[in-house]
Amino acid sequence: MIVRRVWPARPTFDSSLRDFDQLRRDMLHMFDAFAGERESATPSGVFPPINITQDNDHFYLRAEIPGIAASDLAISALRNHVSISGKRELPKEHERASYHRKERAEGTFNRTVALPTGVDSDRIEAHYADGILTLVLPKAAEAKPRQIVVKT
Amino acid sequence: MSNETRADMQRSESAMANVPEQTRPGPVYSPAVDIFETDAAITVLADMPGVKPDQLEIDLRDSVLTLKGRAASPATTAETDVLREYETGTFLRQFTLSQTIDQAKIDAHLSDGVLRLELPKVERAKPRQITVRTK
C-alpha cells in the first residue's frame, strides 16, 4: 500500500475553522486506526507543503522541499506576503535505466502565503537543511504584542 | 461471500500482517520513491525531508530491506500553529530484494532529505550478450 504524506488541509488562518480542521484530522486518524492502516491522506496537489508557526516576535515558515539546490529557490516578501518559488529537477539517471516505480515529482512551483500581520522584510532569514526550508520572519514592530504595566 | 470479496479480504489481511508494529508512538508515513534498474544495479531514491543521517535506519534481513527515518519536529514549545499542512513523524518503507542483489555491497547516501540507495547486482545475475558464431 502506498501512502503519500500530504495533508488535504487547505491553508486557513481563521482560528474558528482551525478547530474544525483539527477535529477533521483527528477523525481521519481515528478511521485509519480502526481500519488498521497507516497514516493516509489524499494528496492536495499543493507543493511544497508549508507549516507556519509563531511566537511573540517571529513567524516561522517551514516547507518540505527535498532534494533541491538552495540556489534554485527564490524567496520574496512584501508586507505580509511571502512567496517561495523554485524548480525541482531530478538528475538524469543512466540512459538505459528502466523504472519500476516513479513516485517522486519534479517541476516548477510557486506558492504565496499571506501572514496574519506584516513582517520586517529586511531581516528575514532563510536556511535549507535536510530537505526542509526554514524562514524566520520577524514581525513588524507595529504587529508585536506589548506588555502593558498596570499602575497602582 | 463471493470469491472475489474473499480474495480481497485475504489480500488486505496479508498486507496488514506485513506492516511491522511500531514501538514509538506517532504517525508513520510512506515516502515517495523512485526505483530503477540498470544492468549493474538497482537504485532506490526516497524523499525523506527532515530526516538527519543519524536518524535513518536501513536494515536488511531475510532479503527484506527496511528504510526507516525519523523526522523530529523542529518547532520549539514557544511556537503556536498558524498554518499546518504537514506533520512530522516516521518514514517507513519495506521492499523484498531478490537473491540477485549483492547484499554486502549496498551503498546508502542521504543528502538534502533524499536517500539514494545503490543495490549492486551479483556478477552472475548481470545480463550477458551471447554472440552467435557462424562457421
Short mmCIF file of C-alpha atoms in Angstrom, two decimals:
data_model
loop_
_atom_site.label_atom_id
_atom_site.label_comp_id
_atom_site.label_asym_id
_atom_site.label_seq_id
_atom_site.Cartn_x
_atom_site.Cartn_y
_atom_site.Cartn_z
CA MET A 1 0.00 0.00 0.00
CA ILE A 2 1.36 3.38 -0.96
CA VAL A 3 0.51 6.30 1.29
CA ARG A 4 1.60 9.78 0.34
CA ARG A 5 2.14 12.12 3.18
CA VAL A 6 0.41 15.29 2.08
CA TRP A 7 -2.43 16.60 4.15
CA PRO A 8 -5.54 17.57 2.30
CA ALA A 9 -5.88 20.58 4.56
CA ARG A 10 -6.41 23.83 2.70
CA PRO A 11 -4.48 26.79 4.04
CA THR A 12 -6.57 28.65 6.56
CA PHE A 13 -5.78 31.30 9.08
CA ASP A 14 -9.22 31.50 10.57
CA SER A 15 -8.95 30.18 14.10
CA SER A 16 -12.62 29.16 14.27
CA LEU A 17 -12.12 26.98 11.20
CA ARG A 18 -8.86 25.67 12.56
CA ASP A 19 -10.60 23.87 15.37
CA PHE A 20 -12.78 22.08 12.82
CA ASP A 21 -9.73 21.28 10.75
CA GLN A 22 -8.04 19.74 13.78
CA LEU A 23 -11.20 17.73 14.51
CA ARG A 24 -11.38 16.54 10.94
CA ARG A 25 -7.74 15.42 11.08
CA ASP A 26 -8.28 13.64 14.38
CA MET A 27 -11.24 11.79 12.89
CA LEU A 28 -9.23 10.75 9.84
CA HIS A 29 -6.56 9.43 12.22
CA MET A 30 -9.22 7.50 14.11
CA PHE A 31 -10.75 5.92 10.99
CA ASP A 32 -7.30 4.85 9.88
CA ALA A 33 -6.59 3.37 13.29
CA PHE A 34 -9.82 1.33 13.12
CA ALA A 35 -9.03 0.13 9.63
CA GLY A 36 -5.58 -0.92 10.84
CA GLU A 37 -3.99 1.30 8.26
CA ARG A 38 -1.08 3.58 8.46
CA GLU A 39 -1.39 7.33 8.19
CA SER A 40 -3.05 8.20 4.95
CA ALA A 41 -4.38 11.24 3.25
CA THR A 42 -5.39 12.18 -0.24
CA PRO A 43 -2.84 14.38 -1.95
CA SER A 44 -3.79 18.03 -2.07
CA GLY A 45 -1.67 18.69 -5.12
CA VAL A 46 -0.02 21.64 -3.43
CA PHE A 47 3.75 21.66 -3.40
CA PRO A 48 5.57 22.31 -1.19
CA PRO A 49 3.58 21.65 1.99
CA ILE A 50 4.11 24.52 4.41
CA ASN A 51 3.84 24.81 8.17
CA ILE A 52 3.74 28.22 9.78
CA THR A 53 4.15 28.82 13.50
CA GLN A 54 4.60 31.98 15.50
CA ASP A 55 5.91 33.19 18.81
CA ASN A 56 5.79 36.72 20.21
CA ASP A 57 8.37 38.18 17.85
CA HIS A 58 8.62 35.92 14.82
CA PHE A 59 6.80 33.80 12.32
CA TYR A 60 8.47 30.55 11.35
CA LEU A 61 7.72 29.13 7.94
CA ARG A 62 8.88 25.60 7.18
CA ALA A 63 8.44 23.88 3.84
CA GLU A 64 9.26 20.32 2.83
CA ILE A 65 11.30 20.58 -0.37
CA PRO A 66 13.58 17.54 -0.51
CA GLY A 67 16.42 17.33 -3.00
CA ILE A 68 16.70 20.86 -4.32
CA ALA A 69 19.74 23.12 -4.61
CA ALA A 70 19.48 26.18 -2.38
CA SER A 71 20.38 28.31 -5.40
CA ASP A 72 17.24 27.08 -7.19
CA LEU A 73 14.99 28.65 -4.56
CA ALA A 74 13.67 32.17 -4.87
CA ILE A 75 12.09 33.76 -1.83
CA SER A 76 10.49 37.17 -1.71
CA ALA A 77 8.46 39.03 0.86
CA LEU A 78 6.28 42.09 0.64
CA ARG A 79 4.36 43.40 3.66
CA ASN A 80 2.60 40.27 4.93
CA HIS A 81 3.01 38.14 1.79
CA VAL A 82 5.79 35.60 1.36
CA SER A 83 6.48 33.84 -1.92
CA ILE A 84 8.53 30.72 -2.44
CA SER A 85 9.27 29.60 -5.95
CA GLY A 86 11.75 27.26 -7.49
CA LYS A 87 12.33 24.29 -9.66
CA ARG A 88 12.84 20.77 -8.53
CA GLU A 89 14.81 18.86 -11.11
CA LEU A 90 15.57 15.21 -10.68
CA PRO A 91 19.01 14.39 -12.08
CA LYS A 92 19.04 12.44 -15.30
CA GLU A 93 19.85 8.88 -14.48
CA HIS A 94 21.53 6.23 -16.57
CA GLU A 95 20.05 6.30 -20.04
CA ARG A 96 19.40 2.58 -20.02
CA ALA A 97 17.68 2.68 -16.64
CA SER A 98 14.28 1.04 -16.57
CA TYR A 99 11.93 2.33 -13.90
CA HIS A 100 9.96 0.10 -11.54
CA ARG A 101 8.50 2.97 -9.52
CA LYS A 102 8.39 6.66 -10.24
CA GLU A 103 6.59 8.47 -7.45
CA ARG A 104 8.80 11.49 -6.91
CA ALA A 105 7.60 14.57 -8.73
CA GLU A 106 9.62 17.25 -10.45
CA GLY A 107 8.80 20.61 -11.93
CA THR A 108 8.41 24.25 -11.05
CA PHE A 109 6.46 25.51 -8.10
CA ASN A 110 5.34 28.86 -6.81
CA ARG A 111 3.46 29.49 -3.60
CA THR A 112 2.48 32.70 -1.90
CA VAL A 113 1.11 32.72 1.61
CA ALA A 114 -0.38 35.62 3.50
CA LEU A 115 0.71 36.00 7.11
CA PRO A 116 -1.71 37.38 9.70
CA THR A 117 0.43 40.50 10.21
CA GLY A 118 3.19 42.34 8.41
CA VAL A 119 6.82 41.25 8.67
CA ASP A 120 10.11 43.11 8.63
CA SER A 121 11.18 42.02 5.15
CA ASP A 122 14.76 43.30 5.59
CA ARG A 123 15.53 40.89 8.41
CA ILE A 124 14.11 37.65 7.06
CA GLU A 125 16.46 34.69 7.39
CA ALA A 126 16.31 31.55 5.29
CA HIS A 127 18.00 28.20 5.89
CA TYR A 128 17.85 25.00 3.93
CA ALA A 129 18.86 21.75 5.62
CA ASP A 130 17.83 18.09 5.29
CA GLY A 131 15.24 18.98 2.67
CA ILE A 132 13.43 21.49 4.86
CA LEU A 133 13.40 25.20 4.04
CA THR A 134 13.06 27.33 7.17
CA LEU A 135 12.25 31.03 7.07
CA VAL A 136 12.45 33.14 10.21
CA LEU A 137 10.30 36.22 9.69
CA PRO A 138 10.49 38.93 12.35
CA LYS A 139 7.12 40.56 12.93
CA ALA A 140 6.84 44.22 12.04
CA ALA A 141 7.24 46.48 15.06
CA GLU A 142 3.61 47.59 15.00
CA ALA A 143 2.40 43.98 14.96
CA LYS A 144 4.26 42.85 18.07
CA PRO A 145 2.28 42.36 21.24
CA ARG A 146 3.09 44.82 24.01
CA GLN A 147 3.14 44.22 27.69
CA ILE A 148 1.07 46.82 29.47
CA VAL A 149 2.04 47.53 33.02
CA VAL A 150 -0.85 48.17 35.37
CA LYS A 151 -0.03 51.11 37.60
CA THR A 152 -1.21 51.17 41.14
CA MET B 1 -19.39 -14.17 0.26
CA SER B 2 -18.16 -14.10 -3.29
CA ASN B 3 -14.77 -15.45 -4.14
CA GLU B 4 -13.69 -12.00 -5.16
CA THR B 5 -14.54 -10.48 -1.79
CA ARG B 6 -12.78 -13.29 0.00
CA ALA B 7 -9.67 -12.81 -2.10
CA ASP B 8 -9.80 -9.08 -1.35
CA MET B 9 -10.04 -9.75 2.35
CA GLN B 10 -7.17 -12.16 2.32
CA ARG B 11 -5.11 -9.68 0.41
CA SER B 12 -5.78 -6.88 2.90
CA GLU B 13 -5.09 -9.25 5.81
CA SER B 14 -1.72 -10.19 4.42
CA ALA B 15 -0.98 -6.53 3.71
CA MET B 16 -1.70 -5.71 7.33
CA ALA B 17 0.44 -8.55 8.59
CA ASN B 18 3.36 -7.10 6.64
CA VAL B 19 3.26 -3.78 8.47
CA PRO B 20 5.67 -4.08 11.37
CA GLU B 21 4.45 -2.83 14.68
CA GLN B 22 5.92 0.40 15.95
CA THR B 23 7.27 0.74 19.45
CA ARG B 24 7.35 4.53 19.28
CA PRO B 25 4.03 6.34 19.07
CA GLY B 26 3.39 8.79 16.28
CA PRO B 27 2.38 8.91 12.66
CA VAL B 28 4.14 6.70 10.13
CA TYR B 29 4.41 7.79 6.52
CA SER B 30 5.41 6.05 3.37
CA PRO B 31 7.98 8.12 1.49
CA ALA B 32 7.72 8.65 -2.27
CA VAL B 33 10.31 6.52 -4.04
CA ASP B 34 11.85 6.09 -7.46
CA ILE B 35 13.24 2.67 -8.24
CA PHE B 36 15.17 1.99 -11.40
CA GLU B 37 17.32 -0.78 -12.67
CA THR B 38 20.34 -0.88 -14.90
CA ASP B 39 22.42 -3.87 -15.94
CA ALA B 40 24.74 -3.37 -12.98
CA ALA B 41 22.48 -2.25 -10.13
CA ILE B 42 19.10 -1.32 -8.77
CA THR B 43 18.83 2.21 -7.37
CA VAL B 44 16.24 3.38 -4.85
CA LEU B 45 15.65 7.10 -4.30
CA ALA B 46 13.38 8.10 -1.41
CA ASP B 47 12.19 11.55 -0.32
CA MET B 48 12.55 11.85 3.44
CA PRO B 49 12.51 15.56 4.26
CA GLY B 50 13.62 16.45 7.78
CA VAL B 51 15.48 13.19 8.42
CA LYS B 52 19.06 13.56 9.60
CA PRO B 53 21.59 10.84 8.73
CA ASP B 54 21.79 9.62 12.34
CA GLN B 55 18.00 9.23 12.43
CA LEU B 56 17.96 6.94 9.42
CA GLU B 57 17.97 3.17 9.81
CA ILE B 58 18.50 0.86 6.90
CA ASP B 59 18.01 -2.74 7.81
CA LEU B 60 18.39 -5.81 5.69
CA ARG B 61 17.38 -9.22 6.98
CA ASP B 62 15.87 -12.23 5.30
CA SER B 63 16.02 -10.35 1.98
CA VAL B 64 13.66 -7.67 3.33
CA LEU B 65 15.06 -4.17 3.07
CA THR B 66 13.57 -1.73 5.59
CA LEU B 67 14.03 2.01 5.26
CA LYS B 68 13.10 3.92 8.38
CA GLY B 69 13.78 7.56 9.09
CA ARG B 70 12.55 9.70 11.90
CA ALA B 71 11.94 13.41 11.39
CA ALA B 72 11.82 15.40 14.60
CA SER B 73 9.54 18.41 14.84
CA PRO B 74 11.75 21.50 14.57
CA ALA B 75 9.28 23.79 16.31
CA THR B 76 10.05 24.91 19.86
CA THR B 77 7.39 24.79 22.55
CA ALA B 78 7.01 28.59 22.49
CA GLU B 79 5.64 28.42 18.95
CA THR B 80 1.94 28.14 18.19
CA ASP B 81 0.48 26.87 14.92
CA VAL B 82 -0.71 29.35 12.35
CA LEU B 83 -0.96 27.00 9.37
CA ARG B 84 -0.31 23.28 9.26
CA GLU B 85 -0.11 21.31 6.05
CA TYR B 86 2.26 18.53 7.01
CA GLU B 87 3.04 16.56 10.13
CA THR B 88 6.38 15.19 11.18
CA GLY B 89 6.76 11.56 12.07
CA THR B 90 8.46 8.41 10.89
CA PHE B 91 9.06 7.43 7.28
CA LEU B 92 8.84 3.71 6.78
CA ARG B 93 9.00 1.55 3.69
CA GLN B 94 9.92 -2.05 3.03
CA PHE B 95 10.97 -3.90 -0.07
CA THR B 96 11.74 -7.54 -0.69
CA LEU B 97 15.02 -7.99 -2.52
CA SER B 98 15.70 -10.80 -4.87
CA GLN B 99 18.74 -13.02 -4.49
CA THR B 100 20.41 -11.24 -7.37
CA ILE B 101 21.43 -8.33 -5.12
CA ASP B 102 24.93 -8.36 -3.69
CA GLN B 103 23.84 -7.60 -0.15
CA ALA B 104 27.37 -6.86 1.09
CA LYS B 105 27.91 -4.02 -1.36
CA ILE B 106 24.79 -1.93 -0.70
CA ASP B 107 25.62 1.76 -0.52
CA ALA B 108 23.42 4.47 1.04
CA HIS B 109 23.73 8.23 0.80
CA LEU B 110 21.43 10.84 2.36
CA SER B 111 21.57 14.45 1.27
CA ASP B 112 19.00 17.27 1.42
CA GLY B 113 16.33 14.86 2.59
CA VAL B 114 16.77 12.45 -0.31
CA LEU B 115 18.06 8.94 0.29
CA ARG B 116 19.96 7.27 -2.53
CA LEU B 117 20.45 3.58 -2.14
CA GLU B 118 22.60 1.63 -4.61
CA LEU B 119 21.95 -2.10 -4.69
CA PRO B 120 24.57 -3.74 -6.93
CA LYS B 121 23.70 -6.99 -8.63
CA VAL B 122 25.87 -10.05 -8.16
CA GLU B 123 28.16 -10.93 -11.05
CA ARG B 124 26.25 -13.96 -12.26
CA ALA B 125 22.98 -12.03 -12.45
CA LYS B 126 24.26 -9.43 -14.86
CA PRO B 127 22.99 -9.97 -18.36
CA ARG B 128 25.45 -11.12 -20.96
CA GLN B 129 25.28 -10.73 -24.65
CA ILE B 130 25.80 -14.03 -26.36
CA THR B 131 27.16 -13.74 -29.81
CA VAL B 132 26.23 -16.40 -32.27
CA ARG B 133 29.21 -17.62 -34.19
CA THR B 134 28.96 -18.79 -37.69
CA LYS B 135 31.41 -21.07 -39.37
#
